[in-house]
Each structure stands twice: as C-alpha cells, then as structure tokens.
C-alpha cells in the first residue's frame, strides 16, 4: 500500500514543478501586457500634454493706446454705429509706431503690425462700446499677440533656423525682444480658447463652438437612442416570444453594432439630407446618425443587464400576479438600471469620439459661430481636432493637442459618471 | 370528469379548449366526488380539481394523466423522487408554466369548478387567488414593508395608506414575522436571515389574500430550526388557506399535511390521507420510497 503512495506523491511533486513554472510564466505574461499598455498610455498622454499644454496660455503685448477722437469719431456724432465701425486697426498701428518710432517703411510697419493679433481691433472696439468716455483718452492695454509672435514667445519657433524659412523675421524678433525687456510681453491663461468658435487666426480660434456642437449632438443622440434602445431590448428580452423571427432580429442587431460608422454617415447623407432635406452640418442630423450607431450598443448592453437580473425576482413578482409589464417596470428594469446606464454612457462616449459619420453629413465645415440650437451649423470636438490637425499654421499644432486633451477630459468625466452611477444604484440580493 | 373528455381536450392547445358543451356548469364548493384513486369522500369541499393533466416539455412528457383533488383548508403534500413531476404539477395550478416556452399543458384544472386554462381566465387574477412560495427565498431587493405591500398595491386592494399599513401588519403577524422585524420595516428584506426571508415571502403571498398557497419545497434552503418555524406556520395558515406543498422530506410531509400524493416518473402513484399513505401504502413503489429503498 505504501509503494503506490510514494510513487503517486513523487509523480505529483514532479508535475507540481512544471505547474508552478507555468503559473509564474503566465503571471509574467500578464504583467508584461499591462506594462506595455501603461507605457503606451503614458507616452501618448505625455506627448499630447507636452504639445497641448502651451495652448492653454496666450502671449499678450502691452501697448499704450491713444483712443483718438480723430480716428474713432472725427465728426463727433457720438453715434454708436459710427463708433462701432471705426478703424481700430489704425489705433493699434499708431500705438506700435509710437512704441517703435524709427520704423518708417510701409513694409516694415506691416511686419510690425503683424505682431499683434487682428482680433485686437475687436478688443478695442468692445472697450469703447462699453465705455464711450474712453474716446480721447490714452490707456495701456494688453492686446493678444498674433499666432506667430505667440509661437515665438513660447519657443515653438527657434531663433537658429534660417530667416528665410522662419515665419517671423529678424526685425520682428528684435521688436519682441525689446517688448520683452520693457515688460510689455506676458503669458496669460488663454480664455479665448475656451470661449470662442473656430477661426482662421490660431490665436483667436477656440474650442467652445465644438464643445457646444458636441453637447447638442449628444443630447439628440441620447434622446433618440436611449428610450428606443431600452424599449427594444426589454421587448426582445422580456416580452417577445422567442422564435426564428426574434433570432433573425438578434443577429441583425449584433451586425448593426459592427457596421463601420462611416456607413451610418452615408445613410445620413442619403436619407436625412438628400431625401428629407434636413439642414446640413446640423447637430440634429449628426445626433440622428450617431443615435443609429449607438442604438445597437444600447440594446446589447441592456439585454445583458436584463439577463443578469436573477429569474427568481421575476418569478416572485409573477407569482404575486404582476402582469408582464409590471414585472419589468417594477422589478427587472430598476435592477438592470446600473448596467443599462453604464452601457449607455459607454455608447455615448463612443459617439462623442466619432468623426467619420459626421464628415459625411457636412459637420466638417469651417464654422465660426457658436451654434445656438440643434438646427444651426456646428462642428464637434473630434472633427475640430481633425480640422486643426489639417491646418498649416504652426500654432494649430498645439491647438490640436489641446483640443484632444479637452476631448479626453470629457471622455474621462463620462466614464467616471458611469462608474459612479453603477456604484450608486447597484443593489445586492 | 372522464378520461375520455381529457383526451378529447388533450389533442388541442390548452388555451383553446372548447369544452363549454361538455363541461358541467361551474359549481362552487362541490362535494368531494369519487374518482377511483382518491380516498372515500372527506368532509371538506374540493378546492382544486385536476383531471387528465398531461404536461410536455417539448417532446418530453413530464406528467401523465394526473387526476387529483385538493380539498379546502387542508395541507396537501406532494412527495416523490427528484424529477418525478411534482413541481411541474404545482406550477400547473397557477399557470407558472405559461412562461416556459416549450411547455404544453393538457387536461383540466379547475379552481372552484372554474377551468383555469380557459381563455376567459386572466392569469393575473388567477395568481392573485393562488399565491406561491418558492424553493429559494426570493424577497424583492426592497424594504420589508414594500415587499409585503407590493401585492396589495398592484392589485389595488387598498385605497389608503392606513389600510395598506394594516394589511402589511396583519400579513407579517400571520407569517409570525412581525415581532422580529417591527423596528426595521424599512430596511431591505434581503438583509434578513434565510428563514425570516422565507416567512417574509409567505407574508408577501398572503398579503394578497389568496385562497390557495402553493409552496415549492419552502424549507429546502433552511436550517432545522427555521424549518420547524415554517412548519408551525403552515399548520396555522391551514385554518384560512388551502395549502399545497412540495417536499423532499417525508417527515415534513407526515408532520404538516393531511393528505399526501406520491408521484413517480410523472405519474400520480398514490394519493390519500397522509396517515394512511405512510402507514399502509397500497402501491409498492410508495412503500419503497417512504421506507427509503429508492429516491
């Protein structure tokens, strides 16, 4: 009896060694996989952060502006219309010339003016509109620097590249140095970036238009896809009789979830724009298209959540005489809600990051105005990133990265919401 | 209720049985008839009568020609080895089998003489009249109060908050649970112990004021003390309700029931007064099962 026992034990000992080795190997694979993923994540995030960080700051130039009566309102009409239409660019040019009196040539003056953003005139116009008593006075004003000056000041344009291939020439560099020395150059938090729409001038381009566009689009998507998806899933999972027809539907819903998103864009173009003549570039159409895309995701997530509700709860309710709809509405759906919400938010964050279908329905247009409603032309965050990434100016590189950061921030917020909702509504039984 | 009729009926889908012509007029509390298998007529009227019941799961026949009469205010125990069809039979009585897709029920099941598989019968109403307690305690993940109040609320049995409070209190009292949960009515029912949960489920069932309570192995997940508590409760409830209990424990059947039905391989083998079935079984299969030779 002892002989077979010792031999069994020896066999087990021998096999244990290889089992332990296999276990260690598997652990090592897991750690390597996670480490690789983390490294890529860190590289990605740090490169975006490094590139985009600068866009949250803006170079400003301090000039002593003479709000000359002759330029703003020579006839002293005091008429708001006249004051609004005045040549504020001239005020900027005059101030610059006063700061650098030895600059005389037309071409030189033009180069000098190019240091200040063309948006500066709107800034001065607003100042005067707010306070007409400024006319005739002289004030030191911090004006937004042009994109090139901004890039140079942030060090994105190096001094040592040859002047011919540089966006900013030696004279301009000398002027900026002089301004810097006299304390007339500063970097401030870039409010413009978060409050304006797109612009051809990088220093005036902002992300707000795209944020509003994304929000409007997602609202339309949510309103359409959530109730439809949940109702469809509840019907399929809880109420319908399982037969060949529902099997066929199930296969097709799963296929729908796998359809490349650009196909939905083509569908939107063909049906909503060409047949139904809905407005082009509008969040309404974008929302409908993304809703079609999100719909199967929500159905699948909802069905999984419904399946996870223990059948004993259904039996208990049914045994008490609850009708099928009461069973679903009173018991099954509330218990499945955390899962449904998580699935919905994940579907929504996918929709938020989607650009291809929106290109098809014209949301890729250059839109300066902030959209006021779902019918206004708009663009969305990922498309804005795409547009900026396509722009040649050096200053748009950091805008692209900054917009990516904003998009990532929204995605993180949405996913965190999903986790919190899940924690909050989860019930144990 | 002849076999012939059951077979005529049996060829059709259960919901479409046109037995208006052959069926006796619905009678309430009819006297106990003699249909061969049962014992000589008792004093209590018949509550539920099943005749020629066949149940199929797809091509599998789970029950064959079951004729069984359940008397009012008695506890009827259904015993038999696993897979003998006793739970299936129980679930026919409140049509819980309806939700299983490939399940088909043939034959007649009458409650107070009314065919429960008739098209005119609303299954929601039926289940309010025939309550059910399940094998595993399954309180809703809501408060103790809400668990008991749910039935009366969905059926609109109470019109005011006070009336609802009263129904909840009465039901909890009847289920012998009130003293233990009085101070935590608004805490989740899932936080109770297994035995308490099962009594909560019983309270939930009787809150709707059913006429019959079906119990599907209500003590199989409980310890002996909780089991004893439930058995006591069953005995008390017998005064007001007709109870049908499926059990694996022969002792339990002997303790709580007045009449016992023994099922084997989908056939009702023997049915009679509990004492008689346990002391002098007529069928050798029954004898073999209750003496522990198989099952």
XYZ file of C-alpha atoms in Angstrom:
724
model
C 0.000 0.000 0.000
C 2.911 2.312 0.740
C 4.712 1.722 -2.533
C 1.993 3.133 -4.814
C 1.504 6.030 -2.412
C 5.121 7.156 -2.534
C 5.218 6.820 -6.285
C 1.990 8.844 -6.603
C 3.460 11.503 -4.376
C 6.656 11.579 -6.432
C 4.634 11.981 -9.606
C 2.683 14.838 -8.092
C 5.907 16.522 -6.935
C 7.319 16.268 -10.421
C 4.178 17.665 -12.005
C 3.979 20.425 -9.395
C 7.281 21.865 -10.530
C 6.112 22.319 -14.092
C 2.736 23.631 -12.901
C 4.408 26.248 -10.738
C 6.642 27.224 -13.616
C 3.619 27.581 -15.902
C 1.891 29.708 -13.322
C 4.899 32.015 -12.994
C 5.163 32.312 -16.766
C 1.516 33.230 -17.034
C 1.853 35.879 -14.332
C 4.865 37.294 -16.149
C 2.893 37.495 -19.426
C 0.142 39.359 -17.649
C 2.499 41.858 -16.095
C 4.275 42.401 -19.415
C 0.977 43.007 -21.152
C -0.192 45.528 -18.591
C 3.194 47.259 -18.516
C 3.187 47.602 -22.299
C -0.275 49.091 -22.259
C 0.704 51.510 -19.483
C 3.863 52.594 -21.298
C 1.891 53.394 -24.429
C -0.706 55.253 -22.414
C 1.931 57.316 -20.644
C 3.767 58.087 -23.890
C 0.535 59.092 -25.584
C -0.705 61.249 -22.743
C 2.622 62.915 -22.054
C 3.177 63.715 -25.717
C -0.298 65.217 -26.009
C 0.143 67.094 -22.749
C 3.548 68.410 -23.757
C 2.215 69.590 -27.109
C -1.134 70.868 -25.914
C -0.095 72.492 -22.661
C 1.034 75.665 -24.425
C -2.383 76.257 -25.974
C -3.847 76.978 -22.563
C -1.651 80.089 -22.396
C -1.584 83.086 -24.662
C 1.009 85.782 -25.298
C -0.191 89.331 -24.812
C 1.510 92.604 -25.759
C 1.043 95.757 -23.751
C 0.625 98.926 -25.816
C -0.225 102.436 -24.881
C -3.341 103.015 -26.994
C -4.455 106.555 -27.779
C -8.227 106.417 -28.269
C -8.023 109.329 -30.663
C -11.204 111.235 -31.401
C -9.993 111.802 -34.982
C -9.810 108.094 -35.704
C -12.880 106.870 -33.830
C -15.434 109.611 -34.401
C -13.955 112.559 -36.307
C -17.328 114.324 -36.706
C -18.126 113.955 -33.027
C -21.512 112.473 -33.801
C -21.413 110.304 -30.698
C -23.386 107.786 -32.779
C -22.827 104.190 -31.605
C -22.966 102.957 -35.204
C -20.162 105.236 -36.267
C -18.072 104.375 -33.215
C -18.555 100.680 -33.838
C -17.453 100.955 -37.455
C -14.327 102.994 -36.743
C -10.848 101.889 -37.846
C -9.476 100.414 -34.615
C -6.674 98.733 -36.513
C -5.291 102.212 -37.016
C -5.178 102.780 -33.238
C -3.097 99.638 -32.875
C -0.789 100.693 -35.715
C -0.387 104.177 -34.261
C 0.453 102.741 -30.854
C 3.020 100.396 -32.360
C 4.606 103.223 -34.329
C 4.740 105.340 -31.224
C 6.461 102.464 -29.426
C 8.978 101.948 -32.251
C 9.344 105.469 -33.797
C 12.293 104.577 -36.043
C 10.171 102.188 -38.129
C 9.145 104.192 -41.200
C 8.910 101.939 -44.277
C 5.462 100.668 -45.251
C 6.672 97.079 -45.414
C 8.318 97.378 -42.030
C 5.165 98.859 -40.495
C 3.198 95.952 -41.888
C 5.610 93.491 -40.302
C 5.367 95.375 -37.025
C 1.557 95.269 -37.089
C 1.725 91.558 -37.737
C 2.952 91.045 -34.164
C -0.464 91.923 -32.796
C -3.494 89.762 -33.483
C -6.039 91.039 -35.938
C -8.540 90.384 -33.228
C -7.076 93.276 -31.245
C -9.320 95.753 -33.049
C -12.392 93.868 -31.784
C -10.989 94.061 -28.279
C -10.582 97.857 -28.568
C -13.989 98.214 -30.210
C -15.588 96.397 -27.286
C -13.735 98.591 -24.797
C -15.052 101.761 -26.415
C -18.558 100.393 -26.788
C -18.584 99.616 -23.059
C -17.186 102.963 -22.040
C -17.530 105.780 -24.637
C -15.737 108.167 -22.306
C -12.517 106.454 -23.332
C -12.545 108.470 -26.554
C -9.750 110.979 -26.337
C -8.025 109.160 -23.506
C -4.827 107.085 -23.503
C -4.694 103.697 -21.848
C -2.233 100.842 -21.531
C -3.949 97.833 -22.980
C -2.860 94.189 -23.077
C -3.540 93.066 -26.627
C -3.473 89.471 -27.880
C -0.297 88.747 -29.822
C -0.535 87.195 -33.274
C -0.147 83.450 -33.645
C 3.404 83.732 -34.944
C 4.519 86.070 -32.183
C 2.853 83.763 -29.693
C 4.667 80.738 -31.095
C 7.991 82.562 -30.990
C 7.433 83.702 -27.432
C 6.595 80.113 -26.382
C 9.773 78.913 -28.047
C 7.987 76.879 -30.706
C 9.827 78.867 -33.402
C 13.556 78.580 -32.843
C 15.907 81.539 -33.389
C 18.556 79.452 -35.088
C 16.559 78.419 -38.148
C 17.447 80.493 -41.207
C 15.396 83.641 -41.537
C 14.046 82.655 -44.956
C 12.298 79.555 -43.645
C 11.180 81.223 -40.438
C 7.606 82.544 -40.067
C 8.954 85.537 -38.158
C 11.918 87.619 -39.358
C 14.927 89.048 -37.526
C 13.451 92.542 -37.200
C 10.295 91.161 -35.628
C 12.379 89.130 -33.206
C 14.251 92.289 -32.250
C 10.965 94.130 -31.602
C 9.627 91.280 -29.497
C 12.877 91.225 -27.509
C 12.541 94.951 -26.910
C 8.954 94.499 -25.741
C 10.020 91.632 -23.500
C 12.758 93.728 -21.972
C 10.411 96.588 -21.152
C 7.950 94.165 -19.557
C 5.376 94.662 -22.270
C 5.134 90.975 -23.079
C 3.376 88.404 -20.903
C 1.750 84.984 -20.973
C -1.705 84.620 -19.544
C -4.334 81.849 -19.272
C -5.977 81.505 -22.663
C -9.620 82.431 -22.042
C -10.190 82.854 -25.775
C -9.570 79.164 -26.348
C -12.483 78.203 -24.122
C -14.927 80.900 -25.158
C -14.822 81.252 -28.939
C -15.506 79.205 -32.011
C -13.110 78.271 -34.756
C -11.081 80.926 -36.577
C -8.532 81.180 -39.373
C -6.292 83.040 -36.928
C -4.869 80.499 -34.486
C -4.725 82.991 -31.616
C -8.453 83.596 -31.950
C -9.503 80.006 -32.520
C -11.384 78.379 -29.661
C -12.945 75.094 -28.748
C -16.232 76.361 -27.316
C -18.103 76.094 -30.615
C -17.102 72.446 -30.910
C -17.991 71.735 -27.281
C -21.475 73.188 -27.751
C -21.831 71.324 -31.043
C -20.815 68.055 -29.382
C -23.190 68.663 -26.481
C -26.150 69.388 -28.781
C -25.349 66.355 -30.904
C -25.074 64.071 -27.896
C -28.334 65.353 -26.434
C -30.113 64.454 -29.683
C -28.353 61.082 -29.701
C -29.323 60.335 -26.119
C -32.950 61.415 -26.511
C -33.340 59.172 -29.540
C -31.242 56.136 -28.747
C -31.830 55.616 -25.015
C -35.610 55.169 -24.955
C -35.624 53.308 -28.265
C -32.764 51.027 -27.295
C -34.096 50.207 -23.836
C -37.641 49.608 -25.084
C -36.426 47.381 -27.886
C -34.181 45.419 -25.528
C -36.927 44.976 -22.938
C -39.314 43.774 -25.601
C -36.834 41.331 -27.082
C -35.598 40.042 -23.757
C -38.692 40.015 -21.563
C -41.868 40.157 -23.580
C -41.396 38.672 -27.021
C -41.918 35.025 -27.813
C -38.619 33.539 -28.907
C -38.858 32.267 -32.453
C -36.994 32.404 -35.720
C -38.005 35.980 -36.305
C -36.517 37.205 -32.999
C -33.368 35.168 -33.665
C -33.095 36.903 -37.009
C -33.539 40.285 -35.316
C -30.896 39.442 -32.735
C -28.323 38.523 -35.371
C -29.040 41.737 -37.228
C -28.780 43.908 -34.142
C -25.385 42.391 -33.428
C -24.418 43.058 -37.033
C -25.622 46.639 -36.754
C -23.252 47.173 -33.844
C -20.382 46.030 -36.027
C -21.180 48.192 -39.071
C -18.370 50.723 -39.723
C -19.531 54.109 -38.543
C -18.916 55.835 -41.857
C -21.696 53.720 -43.349
C -24.107 55.420 -40.961
C -22.773 58.740 -42.232
C -23.551 57.702 -45.797
C -27.010 56.646 -44.707
C -27.499 60.025 -43.029
C -26.359 61.815 -46.165
C -28.644 59.783 -48.407
C -31.741 59.765 -46.230
C -31.720 62.748 -43.896
C -30.056 65.287 -46.178
C -30.952 64.231 -49.705
C -34.430 62.823 -49.133
C -35.714 64.528 -46.009
C -33.828 67.793 -46.636
C -32.824 68.333 -43.039
C -30.282 71.125 -42.543
C -26.696 70.320 -43.463
C -23.974 70.368 -40.775
C -26.638 70.453 -38.059
C -26.301 68.711 -34.682
C -29.830 67.372 -35.268
C -28.714 65.242 -38.207
C -25.425 64.385 -36.518
C -27.364 63.292 -33.457
C -29.718 61.114 -35.503
C -26.819 59.451 -37.287
C -24.952 58.813 -34.028
C -28.183 57.571 -32.442
C -28.455 54.946 -35.176
C -24.898 53.966 -34.394
C -25.409 53.889 -30.604
C -28.795 52.157 -30.725
C -27.473 48.582 -31.141
C -24.833 49.150 -28.454
C -27.543 50.183 -26.005
C -29.738 47.224 -26.967
C -26.890 44.792 -26.400
C -25.865 46.366 -23.076
C -29.481 46.493 -21.879
C -30.129 42.882 -22.799
C -27.006 41.809 -20.954
C -28.125 43.802 -17.910
C -31.627 42.305 -18.063
C -30.205 38.800 -18.360
C -28.157 39.405 -15.220
C -31.291 40.001 -13.120
C -31.961 36.718 -11.290
C -35.030 34.866 -12.599
C -36.231 34.362 -9.026
C -37.206 38.044 -8.886
C -39.351 37.653 -11.989
C -40.940 34.515 -10.578
C -41.664 36.216 -7.274
C -43.429 39.108 -8.987
C -45.244 36.865 -11.438
C -46.333 34.581 -8.616
C -47.941 37.551 -6.903
C -49.945 38.263 -10.029
C -47.911 41.108 -11.516
C -48.568 41.500 -15.232
C -45.566 41.063 -17.552
C -45.149 44.819 -17.933
C -45.377 45.304 -14.155
C -42.745 42.633 -13.645
C -40.444 44.530 -15.982
C -41.169 48.074 -14.839
C -41.320 47.427 -11.092
C -38.568 44.892 -10.657
C -36.422 43.902 -13.577
C -35.725 47.314 -15.077
C -34.767 49.049 -11.803
C -32.393 46.199 -11.024
C -30.904 46.326 -14.506
C -30.579 50.123 -14.488
C -26.919 50.354 -13.411
C -25.903 48.064 -16.242
C -28.116 49.900 -18.704
C -26.699 53.280 -17.690
C -23.149 52.031 -17.937
C -23.806 50.648 -21.396
C -25.491 53.852 -22.467
C -22.673 56.055 -21.240
C -20.108 53.860 -22.949
C -22.165 54.122 -26.146
C -22.359 57.885 -25.663
C -18.630 58.252 -25.170
C -18.107 56.294 -28.350
C -20.487 58.676 -30.083
C -18.619 61.656 -28.607
C -15.361 60.434 -30.119
C -16.885 59.669 -33.506
C -15.954 61.792 -36.510
C -16.266 59.736 -39.689
C -20.077 59.679 -39.997
C -20.245 63.384 -39.222
C -17.860 64.228 -42.066
C -20.432 62.703 -44.411
C -23.230 64.988 -43.300
C -21.173 68.158 -43.539
C -20.245 68.765 -39.915
C -16.693 69.228 -41.159
C -17.421 72.771 -42.362
C -15.468 75.767 -41.068
C -17.907 77.285 -38.598
C -17.023 80.383 -36.617
C -20.306 80.993 -34.792
C -21.266 79.183 -31.627
C -24.337 77.061 -32.501
C -27.474 78.254 -30.707
C -29.607 75.168 -31.284
C -29.724 71.771 -32.959
C -30.564 73.302 -36.333
C -27.547 75.641 -36.507
C -24.490 74.565 -38.414
C -21.944 73.183 -35.980
C -18.932 71.005 -35.665
C -17.952 68.594 -32.904
C -14.797 68.020 -30.878
C -13.213 65.173 -32.859
C -13.965 66.915 -36.152
C -12.472 70.140 -34.768
C -9.331 68.180 -33.938
C -9.317 66.810 -37.449
C -9.734 70.307 -38.916
C -6.942 71.820 -36.838
C -4.626 68.920 -37.479
C -5.095 69.750 -41.144
C -4.223 73.456 -40.770
C -0.756 74.518 -41.867
C -0.027 77.154 -39.201
C 2.412 76.100 -36.504
C 0.080 77.472 -33.835
C -2.632 74.938 -34.721
C -0.406 72.046 -33.680
C -0.785 72.954 -30.036
C -4.475 73.703 -30.560
C -4.916 70.199 -31.939
C -3.259 68.678 -28.913
C -5.196 70.934 -26.547
C -8.498 70.011 -28.207
C -7.548 66.357 -27.819
C -6.995 66.986 -24.124
C -10.413 68.587 -23.841
C -11.988 65.611 -25.613
C -10.149 63.181 -23.355
C -11.278 65.143 -20.314
C -14.912 64.802 -21.397
C -14.462 61.082 -22.014
C -12.926 60.605 -18.582
C -15.776 62.550 -16.995
C -18.380 60.438 -18.785
C -16.756 57.156 -17.890
C -16.317 58.234 -14.293
C -20.023 59.116 -14.229
C -20.779 55.611 -15.439
C -18.764 54.125 -12.595
C -20.363 56.397 -10.005
C -23.892 55.682 -11.235
C -23.148 51.991 -11.175
C -21.916 52.157 -7.599
C -24.849 54.267 -6.529
C -27.691 52.221 -7.976
C -26.248 48.780 -7.589
C -28.295 46.573 -5.293
C -27.176 43.325 -3.827
C -29.512 40.475 -3.152
C -64.691 14.275 -15.366
C -63.866 11.290 -17.513
C -60.651 10.236 -19.109
C -62.387 10.439 -22.435
C -63.006 14.079 -22.093
C -59.483 14.745 -21.003
C -58.235 13.032 -24.105
C -60.523 14.989 -26.387
C -59.292 18.088 -24.715
C -55.761 16.853 -24.780
C -55.491 16.980 -28.526
C -55.793 20.746 -28.519
C -53.742 23.603 -27.279
C -54.694 24.290 -23.689
C -55.938 27.826 -24.200
C -58.288 26.854 -26.967
C -60.227 24.130 -25.257
C -63.864 24.394 -26.350
C -65.281 22.405 -23.537
C -68.291 24.614 -22.954
C -70.549 21.940 -24.396
C -69.351 19.020 -22.361
C -68.333 20.695 -19.167
C -70.555 20.753 -16.173
C -71.731 24.164 -15.183
C -69.241 25.768 -12.807
C -70.063 24.774 -9.314
C -68.698 26.307 -6.219
C -67.671 24.051 -3.364
C -68.919 20.894 -4.911
C -68.863 17.862 -2.771
C -65.993 15.506 -2.939
C -66.614 13.069 -5.772
C -65.176 9.631 -6.012
C -62.862 9.326 -8.943
C -61.299 5.986 -8.240
C -57.904 6.944 -6.956
C -58.902 9.103 -4.081
C -59.938 8.094 -0.653
C -63.541 7.949 0.414
C -65.125 11.360 0.467
C -63.936 13.664 3.224
C -65.887 16.376 4.914
C -64.174 19.324 3.246
C -65.184 20.525 -0.201
C -62.876 20.275 -3.174
C -60.956 23.456 -3.966
C -58.851 22.422 -6.927
C -59.589 19.521 -9.204
C -57.244 18.299 -11.885
C -58.315 15.695 -14.372
C -56.236 14.005 -17.029
C -53.402 16.500 -16.786
C -50.546 15.864 -19.195
C -47.566 18.195 -19.294
C -44.949 18.179 -22.022
C -41.615 19.956 -22.228
C -41.095 19.848 -25.960
C -41.290 16.126 -26.747
C -40.703 15.078 -23.140
C -43.745 14.126 -21.179
C -43.302 15.324 -17.612
C -46.721 14.392 -16.247
C -49.104 11.699 -17.410
C -52.821 11.658 -16.739
C -52.809 13.164 -13.288
C -56.195 13.188 -11.555
C -56.040 14.862 -8.174
C -58.499 16.702 -5.963
C -57.281 19.247 -3.437
C -59.631 19.908 -0.541
C -60.228 23.264 1.014
C -58.369 24.261 4.199
C -56.159 21.229 4.120
C -52.482 20.809 3.555
C -51.764 18.522 0.651
C -48.185 17.300 0.361
C -46.666 16.233 -2.932
C -43.778 13.834 -2.476
C -41.635 11.792 -4.772
C -38.078 11.432 -6.025
C -36.397 14.262 -7.943
C -37.713 14.728 -11.439
C -40.985 12.942 -10.721
C -43.040 15.936 -11.818
C -44.348 17.212 -8.510
C -43.015 20.748 -9.014
C -44.297 20.706 -12.557
C -47.714 19.745 -11.248
C -47.602 22.514 -8.663
C -46.743 25.073 -11.316
C -49.697 23.980 -13.434
C -52.028 25.109 -10.689
C -51.199 28.804 -11.017
C -50.087 28.587 -14.629
C -46.474 29.453 -13.864
C -45.627 27.025 -16.656
C -47.079 29.509 -19.151
C -43.812 31.377 -19.227
C -41.787 28.324 -20.218
C -41.853 28.363 -23.958
C -41.949 24.736 -24.966
C -44.148 23.699 -22.072
C -47.597 22.376 -23.020
C -50.375 21.549 -20.560
C -53.301 19.318 -21.460
C -56.299 18.277 -19.410
C -58.474 20.199 -16.990
C -57.539 22.130 -13.910
C -60.464 23.711 -12.108
C -60.476 26.127 -9.212
C -63.881 26.166 -7.530
C -65.211 24.404 -10.594
C -63.877 27.036 -12.978
C -61.373 25.968 -15.600
C -58.200 27.979 -15.012
C -56.871 27.265 -18.502
C -59.989 28.750 -20.041
C -59.367 31.634 -22.373
C -61.616 33.854 -20.306
C -59.436 33.442 -17.225
C -56.966 36.232 -16.647
C -53.748 34.741 -15.393
C -53.045 37.851 -13.329
C -56.302 37.390 -11.453
C -55.659 33.667 -11.095
C -52.273 34.246 -9.480
C -53.793 36.708 -7.074
C -56.132 33.889 -5.985
C -53.404 31.259 -5.899
C -50.254 32.533 -4.224
C -46.867 30.910 -4.425
C -43.818 30.480 -2.185
C -40.640 29.357 -3.857
C -37.864 26.977 -3.017
C -35.246 29.655 -2.515
C -36.403 32.678 -0.507
C -36.731 35.436 -3.091
C -37.701 38.714 -1.450
C -37.543 41.750 -3.699
C -34.464 43.911 -3.081
C -36.738 46.467 -1.415
C -37.714 47.194 2.159
C -39.582 44.620 4.244
C -42.635 46.860 4.143
C -42.514 47.282 0.366
C -42.140 43.548 -0.118
C -45.410 42.866 1.638
C -47.173 45.939 0.292
C -46.349 45.195 -3.328
C -49.140 42.685 -3.986
C -51.983 44.742 -2.495
C -50.672 47.793 -4.328
C -50.587 46.313 -7.823
C -53.987 44.698 -7.397
C -55.473 47.878 -5.976
C -56.709 46.073 -2.881
C -56.258 49.051 -0.592
C -57.309 52.618 -1.071
C -55.438 54.403 1.677
C -52.068 54.423 3.288
C -53.575 53.361 6.609
C -55.347 50.390 5.074
C -52.087 49.358 3.432
C -50.264 49.634 6.755
C -52.879 47.401 8.285
C -52.625 44.767 5.546
C -48.844 44.733 5.894
C -49.018 44.382 9.674
C -51.656 41.658 9.536
C -49.726 39.711 6.932
C -46.491 39.960 8.882
C -48.339 38.863 12.019
C -49.882 35.891 10.251
C -46.462 34.921 8.953
C -45.128 35.152 12.505
C -42.528 37.679 11.492
C -43.802 40.958 12.887
C -42.143 40.710 16.289
C -38.772 40.154 14.708
C -38.949 42.972 12.166
C -41.175 45.553 13.848
C -38.324 48.022 14.268
C -36.854 47.634 10.831
C -39.774 47.571 8.462
C -37.978 49.955 6.154
C -34.751 48.061 5.976
C -34.124 45.800 2.969
C -35.834 42.427 3.080
C -32.707 40.857 1.660
C -30.912 41.625 4.941
C -32.986 39.071 6.880
C -31.856 35.537 7.661
C -32.908 32.722 5.311
C -35.794 31.574 7.483
C -37.004 35.121 8.012
C -36.778 35.768 4.287
C -38.933 32.735 3.614
C -41.505 33.907 6.143
C -41.374 37.322 4.509
C -42.173 35.618 1.210
C -45.109 33.890 2.890
C -46.285 37.223 4.307
C -45.956 38.716 0.838
C -48.052 35.898 -0.591
C -50.836 36.148 2.000
C -50.982 39.942 1.759
C -52.956 39.495 -1.470
C -55.408 37.316 0.493
C -55.208 34.303 -1.801
C -57.426 31.257 -1.479
C -54.681 28.765 -2.149
C -50.965 28.891 -1.356
C -48.551 26.767 -3.366
C -45.251 26.013 -1.680
C -42.406 24.594 -3.703
C -40.009 22.982 -1.218
C -40.159 26.051 1.018
C -37.743 24.658 3.591
C -35.084 23.086 1.428
C -32.743 26.064 1.869
C -33.334 26.429 5.609
C -31.838 25.026 8.775
C -33.909 22.721 11.041
C -34.992 25.497 13.404
C -36.209 27.762 10.630
C -37.862 24.713 9.085
C -39.728 23.941 12.280
C -40.862 27.560 12.412
C -42.240 27.402 8.867
C -43.939 24.088 9.511
C -45.720 25.550 12.527
C -46.740 28.464 10.378
C -48.117 26.163 7.686
C -50.239 24.444 10.264
C -51.636 27.775 11.435
C -52.291 29.012 7.930
C -54.328 25.918 7.172
C -57.260 27.479 9.046
C -57.700 30.094 6.371
C -55.957 28.824 3.286
C -55.715 25.760 1.153
C -52.082 24.759 1.022
C -50.246 22.533 -1.404
C -46.648 21.817 -0.530
C -43.962 20.044 -2.492
C -41.363 18.497 -0.238
C -38.427 16.170 -0.315
C -38.698 15.418 3.335
C -41.067 12.589 4.166
C -41.055 13.616 7.810
C -42.169 17.064 6.812
C -44.981 15.663 4.701
C -46.028 13.474 7.620
C -45.848 16.385 10.051
C -47.669 19.115 8.175
C -50.046 17.531 5.692
C -53.454 15.973 5.931
C -53.248 14.334 2.559
C -50.271 13.116 0.611
C -49.760 12.447 -3.069
C -46.857 10.315 -4.213
C -45.515 10.988 -7.706
C -43.140 8.760 -9.586
C -41.837 9.256 -13.132
C -44.575 11.721 -13.971
C -47.390 9.509 -12.751
C -49.510 10.006 -9.660
C -48.933 6.678 -7.937
C -50.870 7.081 -4.775
C -52.982 9.712 -3.102
C -54.740 9.611 0.212
C -54.838 10.636 3.833
C -51.302 11.218 4.986
C -51.551 8.816 7.854
C -52.855 6.048 5.633
C -50.233 6.638 2.940
C -47.379 6.500 5.415
C -48.635 3.592 7.489
C -50.174 1.311 4.917
C -49.217 2.339 1.391
C -51.122 0.423 -1.254
C -48.549 0.653 -4.016
C -45.189 -1.000 -3.590
C -43.444 1.960 -5.206
C -44.845 4.200 -2.478
C -43.740 1.728 0.098
C -40.279 1.553 -1.402
C -39.957 5.333 -1.445
C -41.194 6.049 2.061
C -39.049 3.319 3.527
C -36.039 4.744 1.753
C -35.391 1.954 -0.676
C -35.173 4.339 -3.617
C -35.493 8.005 -4.425
